[in-house]
Amino acid sequence: MTYKLLFAADNGTLGHELWITDTTGSSASLVRDIWDGNTPSMSYSPFALLDGRMVFSANDGTAGAELWVSDGTEAGTSRLKDIWFGPNGSYPSNFLTVGDTLYFSAYEPDSGYELWKTDGTPDGTLLVRDINPGTGSSYAVSMLDLDGKLLFQAYADTSGYELWISDGTEFGTRLLKDINPGTDSSNPFQFLDLGDGRALFSAMTADEGTELWVTDGTADGTQLLKDINPGTNSSWPQNMALLDGVAYFAAATPGQGLELWRSDGTEGGTQIVKDINPGSTSSTPQPMTLAGDRLFFSAYVNGDGNELWVTDGTAAGTKQVLNLNGSSSGAGYGIGQIAALGDTGTVLFAGTNGSAGTELWLSDGTATGTKLLKDIVAGSGSSNPYALTSVGDLVYFGAYDAEGGTELWVTDGTAAGTQRVEDVNPGANGSFPQIMGILDVNGAPEDLALSDNAVDENSAAGTLVGRLSASDPDGDSLTFRLTDDAGGRFAIDGDRLVVAGALDFETAASHRVTVEVDDGAGGTLSRSFTIAIGNLPDASAGDDTLSGTAGADTIRGLAGDDVLRGLAGDDRLSGDNGNDLLRGGTGNDLLLGGGGTDTLRGEAGNDTLNGGKGNDTLDGARGADVLKGGTGNDRLLGGGGNDRLDGQAGSDVLLGGDGNDRLEGGNGADTLAGGSGNDTLKGGAQNDRLTGAAGADRFDFTGNFGRDAITDFRVGRDVIDLSGRGLEFRDLDIRSVNGGLDTVIVLGQNRILLEGFEKEDLRAHMFDFI
């Protein structure tokens, strides 16, 4: 993901206005001077994100404080709606996005402060319901998304401040439960989604005080979960956070004070984790900050003050990380004092060791892994980091130094990567940034590369030059295209740069192409590559003798009876028309016979030989080779190594030689001989003759075949493969022929003749049926 941070700041001439960082945190720029001149358009500005834009409250000096929206650009920053028409302002606040709807409170004289919603358009910005009818206000606050519905606190004259729920319609906005019956209020707050369709919250009744409640969005499912501090006194559940489906929070009892509790949403599963500050004095754990599989927080202990603590949800795993400052407090407390650093499991926090002032610290939850990250104000002075905010792999915060005053800073968790983003108000006065929202923007593709940038002249169309690659910070699917194809000489096939036109070294030794990669969301990246053209021996239409080099060569014989030698390297030899002799030499070579009666010899290396048209002879020689006869009646010799021989069309002779080879006759009446080694022989269509020779051989009849003969089937060594036909041994029609000397297996119109093998010797274990 790619992010930019929106914040309000004062550059000394415009007042507090909207600014935005770049994606790396290395700079910031003004988005828009909403209220022209030096009057601030923002003081404290609530906000929320909707469809990739930030919705917030701002005052342009004309309409008062109203609803605004920004996509991070000047053109995309505008007033969404003047709810209380005129200069007074509706003062939108308490924003929360639920699905594609943003809810908020706003004021206008006829209805007071009530619940509103917007879909990001002026026409879609509407009053949801006048909850407290007339000019009175409901003051909708403490909002939560509960499975697509809005859970919130609202006031009505008949019920007080109670629990409400809304589906975004007037009819679907209703009092969920009058927890403290009558006009007295329960003041529900501190909502936390458990992730199972239920939410925890704090609420007050006359009998139990302020305690922990649970709701599933129905009246019957809204009930007291546990009276932690029994009787009319309150436990004040607060500072809630979720870890592995369990809620952690601070709650108070007379004997233990305000300490760390946990709840799985059941009464029995709601219990204290640890009395951090033993006895009745409170440790007041706050704020709960999730990092990896642990929660970090600040807590107070007599004799230590406030220090950084960590919990894994168990009493044993709840411990002080490090006493930074002896008997005085070393860690700040409250919202914005701790933030997770990406998904590293570490946190940044504001702390002091008594000598360095309050500065930025880093912790992995261990004493040895807790350190002062940067002494921004050297010595005993303090930079007082505040509003620590996690943004992807970075943490932004406000901090002071003598050079810039209080400005926006950023850190990547290293001292070198901890720096001021921008001196918005140049000099030592400071811009006093207020962090507002995080925009998830589309990041353009990066790291466009080509795996190879050379190809030989005379290469055929479709020949691979190299593969294109790029990365995308948002994980978008990427497509490549050529904006300069060197006069039609190259093309792109998926992520492959291929030859598309004639290449001639004597005309040009190189060509330049330009590739553009597109992420489909508006992000592109272009890069030019120089493609070197390899010089090859020039063939003619006559009888040529051509040799390669020690490198990887491409040689074409064209017409005539040619002799082509690859020598060293991984070569591509193409005889084209004529009766040609191709010899690969060392290296892993590709030999293509083309038309005519050709002889192809792979020699050393793992070679691929394709005879093409004509009656060809293919000899793999040494190495693990692939031989394909093509059309015509061909002779294929595997030689040494584990080879694959495919006769393809025509009546072919396939000789595996040494090694464990696979022989497939293809179409035509073929003769297959495995040679030494454990070979697989498959005759294919028509009537073939199969000889396993030495080794434990497999005769494959899984596909189409005709009336084939196995000349040397041996007990305890060879196997007949009939898998995929749904047969068992008892299903086979086995007959003695030729006076009992031979055996035939009948499968419909097909036959398998076992020469010199008697029917009585045939057993089920000699077959593979699965």
PDB file of C-alpha atoms in Angstrom, residues 432-647:
ATOM      1  CA  PHE A 432       2.233  23.215  15.260  1.00  0.00           C
ATOM      2  CA  PRO A 433       0.947  20.393  13.037  1.00  0.00           C
ATOM      3  CA  GLN A 434      -2.298  18.621  13.758  1.00  0.00           C
ATOM      4  CA  ILE A 435      -2.306  15.145  12.171  1.00  0.00           C
ATOM      5  CA  MET A 436      -5.615  14.515  10.442  1.00  0.00           C
ATOM      6  CA  GLY A 437      -5.956  11.654   7.955  1.00  0.00           C
ATOM      7  CA  ILE A 438      -4.132   8.977   6.004  1.00  0.00           C
ATOM      8  CA  LEU A 439      -4.845   8.758   2.280  1.00  0.00           C
ATOM      9  CA  ASP A 440      -4.315   5.401   0.595  1.00  0.00           C
ATOM     10  CA  VAL A 441      -3.106   6.601  -2.798  1.00  0.00           C
ATOM     11  CA  ASN A 442      -2.222   4.620  -5.875  1.00  0.00           C
ATOM     12  CA  GLY A 443       1.508   4.078  -6.057  1.00  0.00           C
ATOM     13  CA  ALA A 444       3.056   3.944  -9.523  1.00  0.00           C
ATOM     14  CA  PRO A 445       4.908   0.770 -10.591  1.00  0.00           C
ATOM     15  CA  GLU A 446       8.591   0.564  -9.727  1.00  0.00           C
ATOM     16  CA  ASP A 447      11.757  -1.334 -10.694  1.00  0.00           C
ATOM     17  CA  LEU A 448      10.975  -1.855 -14.391  1.00  0.00           C
ATOM     18  CA  ALA A 449      13.611  -4.268 -15.724  1.00  0.00           C
ATOM     19  CA  LEU A 450      14.386  -6.507 -18.709  1.00  0.00           C
ATOM     20  CA  SER A 451      16.072  -9.854 -18.021  1.00  0.00           C
ATOM     21  CA  ASP A 452      18.148  -9.849 -21.235  1.00  0.00           C
ATOM     22  CA  ASN A 453      18.869  -7.208 -23.857  1.00  0.00           C
ATOM     23  CA  ALA A 454      20.524  -9.076 -26.724  1.00  0.00           C
ATOM     24  CA  VAL A 455      19.248 -11.142 -29.657  1.00  0.00           C
ATOM     25  CA  ASP A 456      20.877 -12.488 -32.810  1.00  0.00           C
ATOM     26  CA  GLU A 457      20.216 -11.133 -36.250  1.00  0.00           C
ATOM     27  CA  ASN A 458      17.871 -13.139 -38.482  1.00  0.00           C
ATOM     28  CA  SER A 459      15.952 -14.348 -35.395  1.00  0.00           C
ATOM     29  CA  ALA A 460      12.466 -15.519 -36.255  1.00  0.00           C
ATOM     30  CA  ALA A 461       9.389 -13.553 -35.228  1.00  0.00           C
ATOM     31  CA  GLY A 462       8.383 -14.506 -31.695  1.00  0.00           C
ATOM     32  CA  THR A 463      11.967 -15.163 -30.577  1.00  0.00           C
ATOM     33  CA  LEU A 464      12.338 -14.185 -26.930  1.00  0.00           C
ATOM     34  CA  VAL A 465      14.651 -11.257 -26.211  1.00  0.00           C
ATOM     35  CA  GLY A 466      14.001 -11.077 -22.463  1.00  0.00           C
ATOM     36  CA  ARG A 467      11.312 -11.038 -19.805  1.00  0.00           C
ATOM     37  CA  LEU A 468       9.974  -7.810 -18.353  1.00  0.00           C
ATOM     38  CA  SER A 469       9.423  -7.369 -14.650  1.00  0.00           C
ATOM     39  CA  ALA A 470       8.276  -4.608 -12.313  1.00  0.00           C
ATOM     40  CA  SER A 471       6.934  -4.240  -8.807  1.00  0.00           C
ATOM     41  CA  ASP A 472       3.868  -2.394  -7.568  1.00  0.00           C
ATOM     42  CA  PRO A 473       3.607  -1.016  -4.025  1.00  0.00           C
ATOM     43  CA  ASP A 474      -0.145  -1.687  -3.968  1.00  0.00           C
ATOM     44  CA  GLY A 475       0.043  -5.203  -5.397  1.00  0.00           C
ATOM     45  CA  ASP A 476      -1.842  -4.171  -8.563  1.00  0.00           C
ATOM     46  CA  SER A 477      -1.736  -6.376 -11.665  1.00  0.00           C
ATOM     47  CA  LEU A 478       0.677  -4.935 -14.193  1.00  0.00           C
ATOM     48  CA  THR A 479       0.584  -4.786 -17.987  1.00  0.00           C
ATOM     49  CA  PHE A 480       3.413  -3.877 -20.324  1.00  0.00           C
ATOM     50  CA  ARG A 481       3.308  -2.113 -23.677  1.00  0.00           C
ATOM     51  CA  LEU A 482       5.797  -0.621 -26.102  1.00  0.00           C
ATOM     52  CA  THR A 483       5.625   3.112 -26.726  1.00  0.00           C
ATOM     53  CA  ASP A 484       8.620   2.799 -29.083  1.00  0.00           C
ATOM     54  CA  ASP A 485       8.982  -0.566 -30.874  1.00  0.00           C
ATOM     55  CA  ALA A 486      12.072   0.351 -32.914  1.00  0.00           C
ATOM     56  CA  GLY A 487      10.175   0.612 -36.148  1.00  0.00           C
ATOM     57  CA  GLY A 488       8.103  -2.510 -35.629  1.00  0.00           C
ATOM     58  CA  ARG A 489      11.106  -4.733 -34.939  1.00  0.00           C
ATOM     59  CA  PHE A 490       9.916  -5.759 -31.456  1.00  0.00           C
ATOM     60  CA  ALA A 491       6.636  -6.538 -29.709  1.00  0.00           C
ATOM     61  CA  ILE A 492       5.394  -7.513 -26.242  1.00  0.00           C
ATOM     62  CA  ASP A 493       3.637 -10.793 -25.510  1.00  0.00           C
ATOM     63  CA  GLY A 494       2.504 -10.652 -21.870  1.00  0.00           C
ATOM     64  CA  ASP A 495       5.754 -10.045 -20.010  1.00  0.00           C
ATOM     65  CA  ARG A 496       7.919 -11.200 -22.927  1.00  0.00           C
ATOM     66  CA  LEU A 497       9.790  -8.824 -25.243  1.00  0.00           C
ATOM     67  CA  VAL A 498       9.956 -10.687 -28.568  1.00  0.00           C
ATOM     68  CA  VAL A 499      11.214 -10.164 -32.085  1.00  0.00           C
ATOM     69  CA  ALA A 500       8.535  -8.846 -34.456  1.00  0.00           C
ATOM     70  CA  GLY A 501      10.462  -7.741 -37.556  1.00  0.00           C
ATOM     71  CA  ALA A 502      13.670  -8.303 -39.498  1.00  0.00           C
ATOM     72  CA  LEU A 503      16.939  -7.808 -37.618  1.00  0.00           C
ATOM     73  CA  ASP A 504      20.202  -7.332 -39.529  1.00  0.00           C
ATOM     74  CA  PHE A 505      23.494  -6.647 -37.779  1.00  0.00           C
ATOM     75  CA  GLU A 506      25.006  -5.040 -40.850  1.00  0.00           C
ATOM     76  CA  THR A 507      22.154  -2.482 -40.899  1.00  0.00           C
ATOM     77  CA  ALA A 508      22.147  -1.704 -37.159  1.00  0.00           C
ATOM     78  CA  ALA A 509      24.105  -3.278 -34.311  1.00  0.00           C
ATOM     79  CA  SER A 510      21.497  -2.176 -31.751  1.00  0.00           C
ATOM     80  CA  HIS A 511      17.986  -0.813 -31.426  1.00  0.00           C
ATOM     81  CA  ARG A 512      16.279   1.199 -28.689  1.00  0.00           C
ATOM     82  CA  VAL A 513      12.820   0.348 -27.381  1.00  0.00           C
ATOM     83  CA  THR A 514      10.691   2.107 -24.749  1.00  0.00           C
ATOM     84  CA  VAL A 515       8.491   0.063 -22.422  1.00  0.00           C
ATOM     85  CA  GLU A 516       5.643   1.423 -20.309  1.00  0.00           C
ATOM     86  CA  VAL A 517       4.204  -0.552 -17.404  1.00  0.00           C
ATOM     87  CA  ASP A 518       0.658   0.280 -16.262  1.00  0.00           C
ATOM     88  CA  ASP A 519      -1.005  -0.738 -12.981  1.00  0.00           C
ATOM     89  CA  GLY A 520      -4.537  -0.216 -14.291  1.00  0.00           C
ATOM     90  CA  ALA A 521      -5.228   2.427 -11.639  1.00  0.00           C
ATOM     91  CA  GLY A 522      -3.553   5.400 -13.288  1.00  0.00           C
ATOM     92  CA  GLY A 523       0.030   4.623 -12.312  1.00  0.00           C
ATOM     93  CA  THR A 524       2.617   4.171 -15.071  1.00  0.00           C
ATOM     94  CA  LEU A 525       6.390   3.944 -15.417  1.00  0.00           C
ATOM     95  CA  SER A 526       8.434   4.126 -18.635  1.00  0.00           C
ATOM     96  CA  ARG A 527      11.980   3.027 -19.342  1.00  0.00           C
ATOM     97  CA  SER A 528      14.068   2.691 -22.498  1.00  0.00           C
ATOM     98  CA  PHE A 529      16.256  -0.341 -23.202  1.00  0.00           C
ATOM     99  CA  THR A 530      18.984  -0.797 -25.799  1.00  0.00           C
ATOM    100  CA  ILE A 531      18.774  -4.165 -27.549  1.00  0.00           C
ATOM    101  CA  ALA A 532      22.103  -5.434 -28.903  1.00  0.00           C
ATOM    102  CA  ILE A 533      21.932  -7.365 -32.208  1.00  0.00           C
ATOM    103  CA  GLY A 534      24.282 -10.360 -32.496  1.00  0.00           C
ATOM    104  CA  ASN A 535      26.300 -10.856 -35.671  1.00  0.00           C
ATOM    105  CA  LEU A 536      25.953 -14.350 -37.223  1.00  0.00           C
ATOM    106  CA  PRO A 537      27.745 -16.075 -40.083  1.00  0.00           C
ATOM    107  CA  ASP A 538      25.759 -15.183 -43.178  1.00  0.00           C
ATOM    108  CA  ALA A 539      24.094 -18.143 -44.862  1.00  0.00           C
ATOM    109  CA  SER A 540      23.111 -18.324 -48.498  1.00  0.00           C
ATOM    110  CA  ALA A 541      20.630 -20.238 -50.611  1.00  0.00           C
ATOM    111  CA  GLY A 542      23.410 -22.713 -51.496  1.00  0.00           C
ATOM    112  CA  ASP A 543      25.265 -25.425 -49.614  1.00  0.00           C
ATOM    113  CA  ASP A 544      26.783 -23.760 -46.561  1.00  0.00           C
ATOM    114  CA  THR A 545      29.200 -24.876 -43.882  1.00  0.00           C
ATOM    115  CA  LEU A 546      28.774 -22.633 -40.844  1.00  0.00           C
ATOM    116  CA  SER A 547      30.278 -22.848 -37.361  1.00  0.00           C
ATOM    117  CA  GLY A 548      29.434 -21.025 -34.186  1.00  0.00           C
ATOM    118  CA  THR A 549      31.616 -19.615 -31.445  1.00  0.00           C
ATOM    119  CA  ALA A 550      32.294 -20.398 -27.808  1.00  0.00           C
ATOM    120  CA  GLY A 551      29.114 -18.517 -26.920  1.00  0.00           C
ATOM    121  CA  ALA A 552      25.406 -19.077 -27.486  1.00  0.00           C
ATOM    122  CA  ASP A 553      24.922 -18.889 -31.255  1.00  0.00           C
ATOM    123  CA  THR A 554      21.944 -18.874 -33.611  1.00  0.00           C
ATOM    124  CA  ILE A 555      22.770 -20.264 -37.058  1.00  0.00           C
ATOM    125  CA  ARG A 556      20.392 -20.789 -39.994  1.00  0.00           C
ATOM    126  CA  GLY A 557      21.299 -22.744 -43.087  1.00  0.00           C
ATOM    127  CA  LEU A 558      18.467 -21.439 -45.295  1.00  0.00           C
ATOM    128  CA  ALA A 559      18.144 -23.347 -48.584  1.00  0.00           C
ATOM    129  CA  GLY A 560      20.689 -25.953 -49.723  1.00  0.00           C
ATOM    130  CA  ASP A 561      22.401 -28.914 -48.144  1.00  0.00           C
ATOM    131  CA  ASP A 562      24.132 -27.331 -45.172  1.00  0.00           C
ATOM    132  CA  VAL A 563      26.561 -28.356 -42.446  1.00  0.00           C
ATOM    133  CA  LEU A 564      26.007 -26.412 -39.199  1.00  0.00           C
ATOM    134  CA  ARG A 565      28.235 -26.760 -36.131  1.00  0.00           C
ATOM    135  CA  GLY A 566      27.328 -25.075 -32.867  1.00  0.00           C
ATOM    136  CA  LEU A 567      30.589 -25.813 -31.064  1.00  0.00           C
ATOM    137  CA  ALA A 568      30.571 -24.529 -27.441  1.00  0.00           C
ATOM    138  CA  GLY A 569      27.661 -22.711 -25.822  1.00  0.00           C
ATOM    139  CA  ASP A 570      23.894 -23.185 -25.859  1.00  0.00           C
ATOM    140  CA  ASP A 571      23.225 -22.909 -29.580  1.00  0.00           C
ATOM    141  CA  ARG A 572      20.210 -22.786 -31.882  1.00  0.00           C
ATOM    142  CA  LEU A 573      20.835 -24.452 -35.265  1.00  0.00           C
ATOM    143  CA  SER A 574      18.180 -24.366 -37.966  1.00  0.00           C
ATOM    144  CA  GLY A 575      18.801 -26.276 -41.185  1.00  0.00           C
ATOM    145  CA  ASP A 576      15.734 -24.880 -42.970  1.00  0.00           C
ATOM    146  CA  ASN A 577      15.320 -26.410 -46.452  1.00  0.00           C
ATOM    147  CA  GLY A 578      17.714 -29.020 -47.878  1.00  0.00           C
ATOM    148  CA  ASN A 579      19.322 -32.188 -46.602  1.00  0.00           C
ATOM    149  CA  ASP A 580      21.327 -30.821 -43.697  1.00  0.00           C
ATOM    150  CA  LEU A 581      23.810 -32.017 -41.091  1.00  0.00           C
ATOM    151  CA  LEU A 582      23.504 -30.288 -37.716  1.00  0.00           C
ATOM    152  CA  ARG A 583      25.966 -30.907 -34.880  1.00  0.00           C
ATOM    153  CA  GLY A 584      25.330 -29.183 -31.563  1.00  0.00           C
ATOM    154  CA  GLY A 585      28.722 -29.647 -29.907  1.00  0.00           C
ATOM    155  CA  THR A 586      28.996 -28.900 -26.197  1.00  0.00           C
ATOM    156  CA  GLY A 587      26.234 -27.012 -24.417  1.00  0.00           C
ATOM    157  CA  ASN A 588      22.473 -27.430 -24.268  1.00  0.00           C
ATOM    158  CA  ASP A 589      21.513 -26.965 -27.906  1.00  0.00           C
ATOM    159  CA  LEU A 590      18.352 -26.696 -29.997  1.00  0.00           C
ATOM    160  CA  LEU A 591      18.618 -28.347 -33.416  1.00  0.00           C
ATOM    161  CA  LEU A 592      15.837 -27.855 -35.971  1.00  0.00           C
ATOM    162  CA  GLY A 593      16.075 -29.903 -39.160  1.00  0.00           C
ATOM    163  CA  GLY A 594      13.374 -28.142 -41.154  1.00  0.00           C
ATOM    164  CA  GLY A 595      12.586 -29.527 -44.629  1.00  0.00           C
ATOM    165  CA  GLY A 596      14.579 -32.329 -46.265  1.00  0.00           C
ATOM    166  CA  THR A 597      16.249 -35.491 -45.054  1.00  0.00           C
ATOM    167  CA  ASP A 598      18.386 -34.242 -42.193  1.00  0.00           C
ATOM    168  CA  THR A 599      20.873 -35.665 -39.722  1.00  0.00           C
ATOM    169  CA  LEU A 600      20.867 -34.067 -36.279  1.00  0.00           C
ATOM    170  CA  ARG A 601      23.488 -34.898 -33.655  1.00  0.00           C
ATOM    171  CA  GLY A 602      23.160 -33.298 -30.233  1.00  0.00           C
ATOM    172  CA  GLU A 603      26.591 -34.471 -29.026  1.00  0.00           C
ATOM    173  CA  ALA A 604      27.422 -33.265 -25.474  1.00  0.00           C
ATOM    174  CA  GLY A 605      24.842 -31.465 -23.310  1.00  0.00           C
ATOM    175  CA  ASN A 606      21.113 -31.739 -22.763  1.00  0.00           C
ATOM    176  CA  ASP A 607      19.854 -31.090 -26.267  1.00  0.00           C
ATOM    177  CA  THR A 608      16.512 -30.756 -28.045  1.00  0.00           C
ATOM    178  CA  LEU A 609      16.374 -32.154 -31.586  1.00  0.00           C
ATOM    179  CA  ASN A 610      13.410 -31.659 -33.912  1.00  0.00           C
ATOM    180  CA  GLY A 611      13.627 -33.325 -37.288  1.00  0.00           C
ATOM    181  CA  GLY A 612      10.786 -31.408 -38.924  1.00  0.00           C
ATOM    182  CA  LYS A 613       9.725 -32.602 -42.376  1.00  0.00           C
ATOM    183  CA  GLY A 614      11.429 -35.504 -44.157  1.00  0.00           C
ATOM    184  CA  ASN A 615      12.943 -38.827 -43.169  1.00  0.00           C
ATOM    185  CA  ASP A 616      15.453 -37.701 -40.569  1.00  0.00           C
ATOM    186  CA  THR A 617      18.053 -39.257 -38.292  1.00  0.00           C
ATOM    187  CA  LEU A 618      18.289 -37.788 -34.798  1.00  0.00           C
ATOM    188  CA  ASP A 619      21.102 -38.801 -32.461  1.00  0.00           C
ATOM    189  CA  GLY A 620      21.043 -37.320 -28.965  1.00  0.00           C
ATOM    190  CA  ALA A 621      24.450 -38.804 -28.041  1.00  0.00           C
ATOM    191  CA  ARG A 622      25.453 -37.735 -24.522  1.00  0.00           C
ATOM    192  CA  GLY A 623      23.153 -35.945 -22.081  1.00  0.00           C
ATOM    193  CA  ALA A 624      19.452 -35.965 -21.233  1.00  0.00           C
ATOM    194  CA  ASP A 625      18.015 -35.160 -24.635  1.00  0.00           C
ATOM    195  CA  VAL A 626      14.586 -34.568 -26.182  1.00  0.00           C
ATOM    196  CA  LEU A 627      14.161 -35.933 -29.711  1.00  0.00           C
ATOM    197  CA  LYS A 628      11.107 -35.223 -31.871  1.00  0.00           C
ATOM    198  CA  GLY A 629      10.937 -36.838 -35.271  1.00  0.00           C
ATOM    199  CA  GLY A 630       8.313 -34.597 -36.835  1.00  0.00           C
ATOM    200  CA  THR A 631       6.724 -35.785 -40.088  1.00  0.00           C
ATOM    201  CA  GLY A 632       8.324 -38.572 -42.146  1.00  0.00           C
ATOM    202  CA  ASN A 633       9.787 -41.927 -41.274  1.00  0.00           C
ATOM    203  CA  ASP A 634      12.496 -41.034 -38.800  1.00  0.00           C
ATOM    204  CA  ARG A 635      15.213 -42.786 -36.841  1.00  0.00           C
ATOM    205  CA  LEU A 636      15.725 -41.560 -33.283  1.00  0.00           C
ATOM    206  CA  LEU A 637      18.683 -42.620 -31.134  1.00  0.00           C
ATOM    207  CA  GLY A 638      18.728 -41.434 -27.525  1.00  0.00           C
ATOM    208  CA  GLY A 639      22.318 -42.399 -26.726  1.00  0.00           C
ATOM    209  CA  GLY A 640      23.563 -41.900 -23.180  1.00  0.00           C
ATOM    210  CA  GLY A 641      21.469 -40.175 -20.508  1.00  0.00           C
ATOM    211  CA  ASN A 642      17.770 -40.200 -19.630  1.00  0.00           C
ATOM    212  CA  ASP A 643      16.187 -39.239 -22.935  1.00  0.00           C
ATOM    213  CA  ARG A 644      12.706 -38.549 -24.279  1.00  0.00           C
ATOM    214  CA  LEU A 645      12.037 -39.788 -27.810  1.00  0.00           C
ATOM    215  CA  ASP A 646       8.850 -38.834 -29.645  1.00  0.00           C
ATOM    216  CA  GLY A 647       8.462 -40.201 -33.144  1.00  0.00           C
TER     217      GLY A 647
END
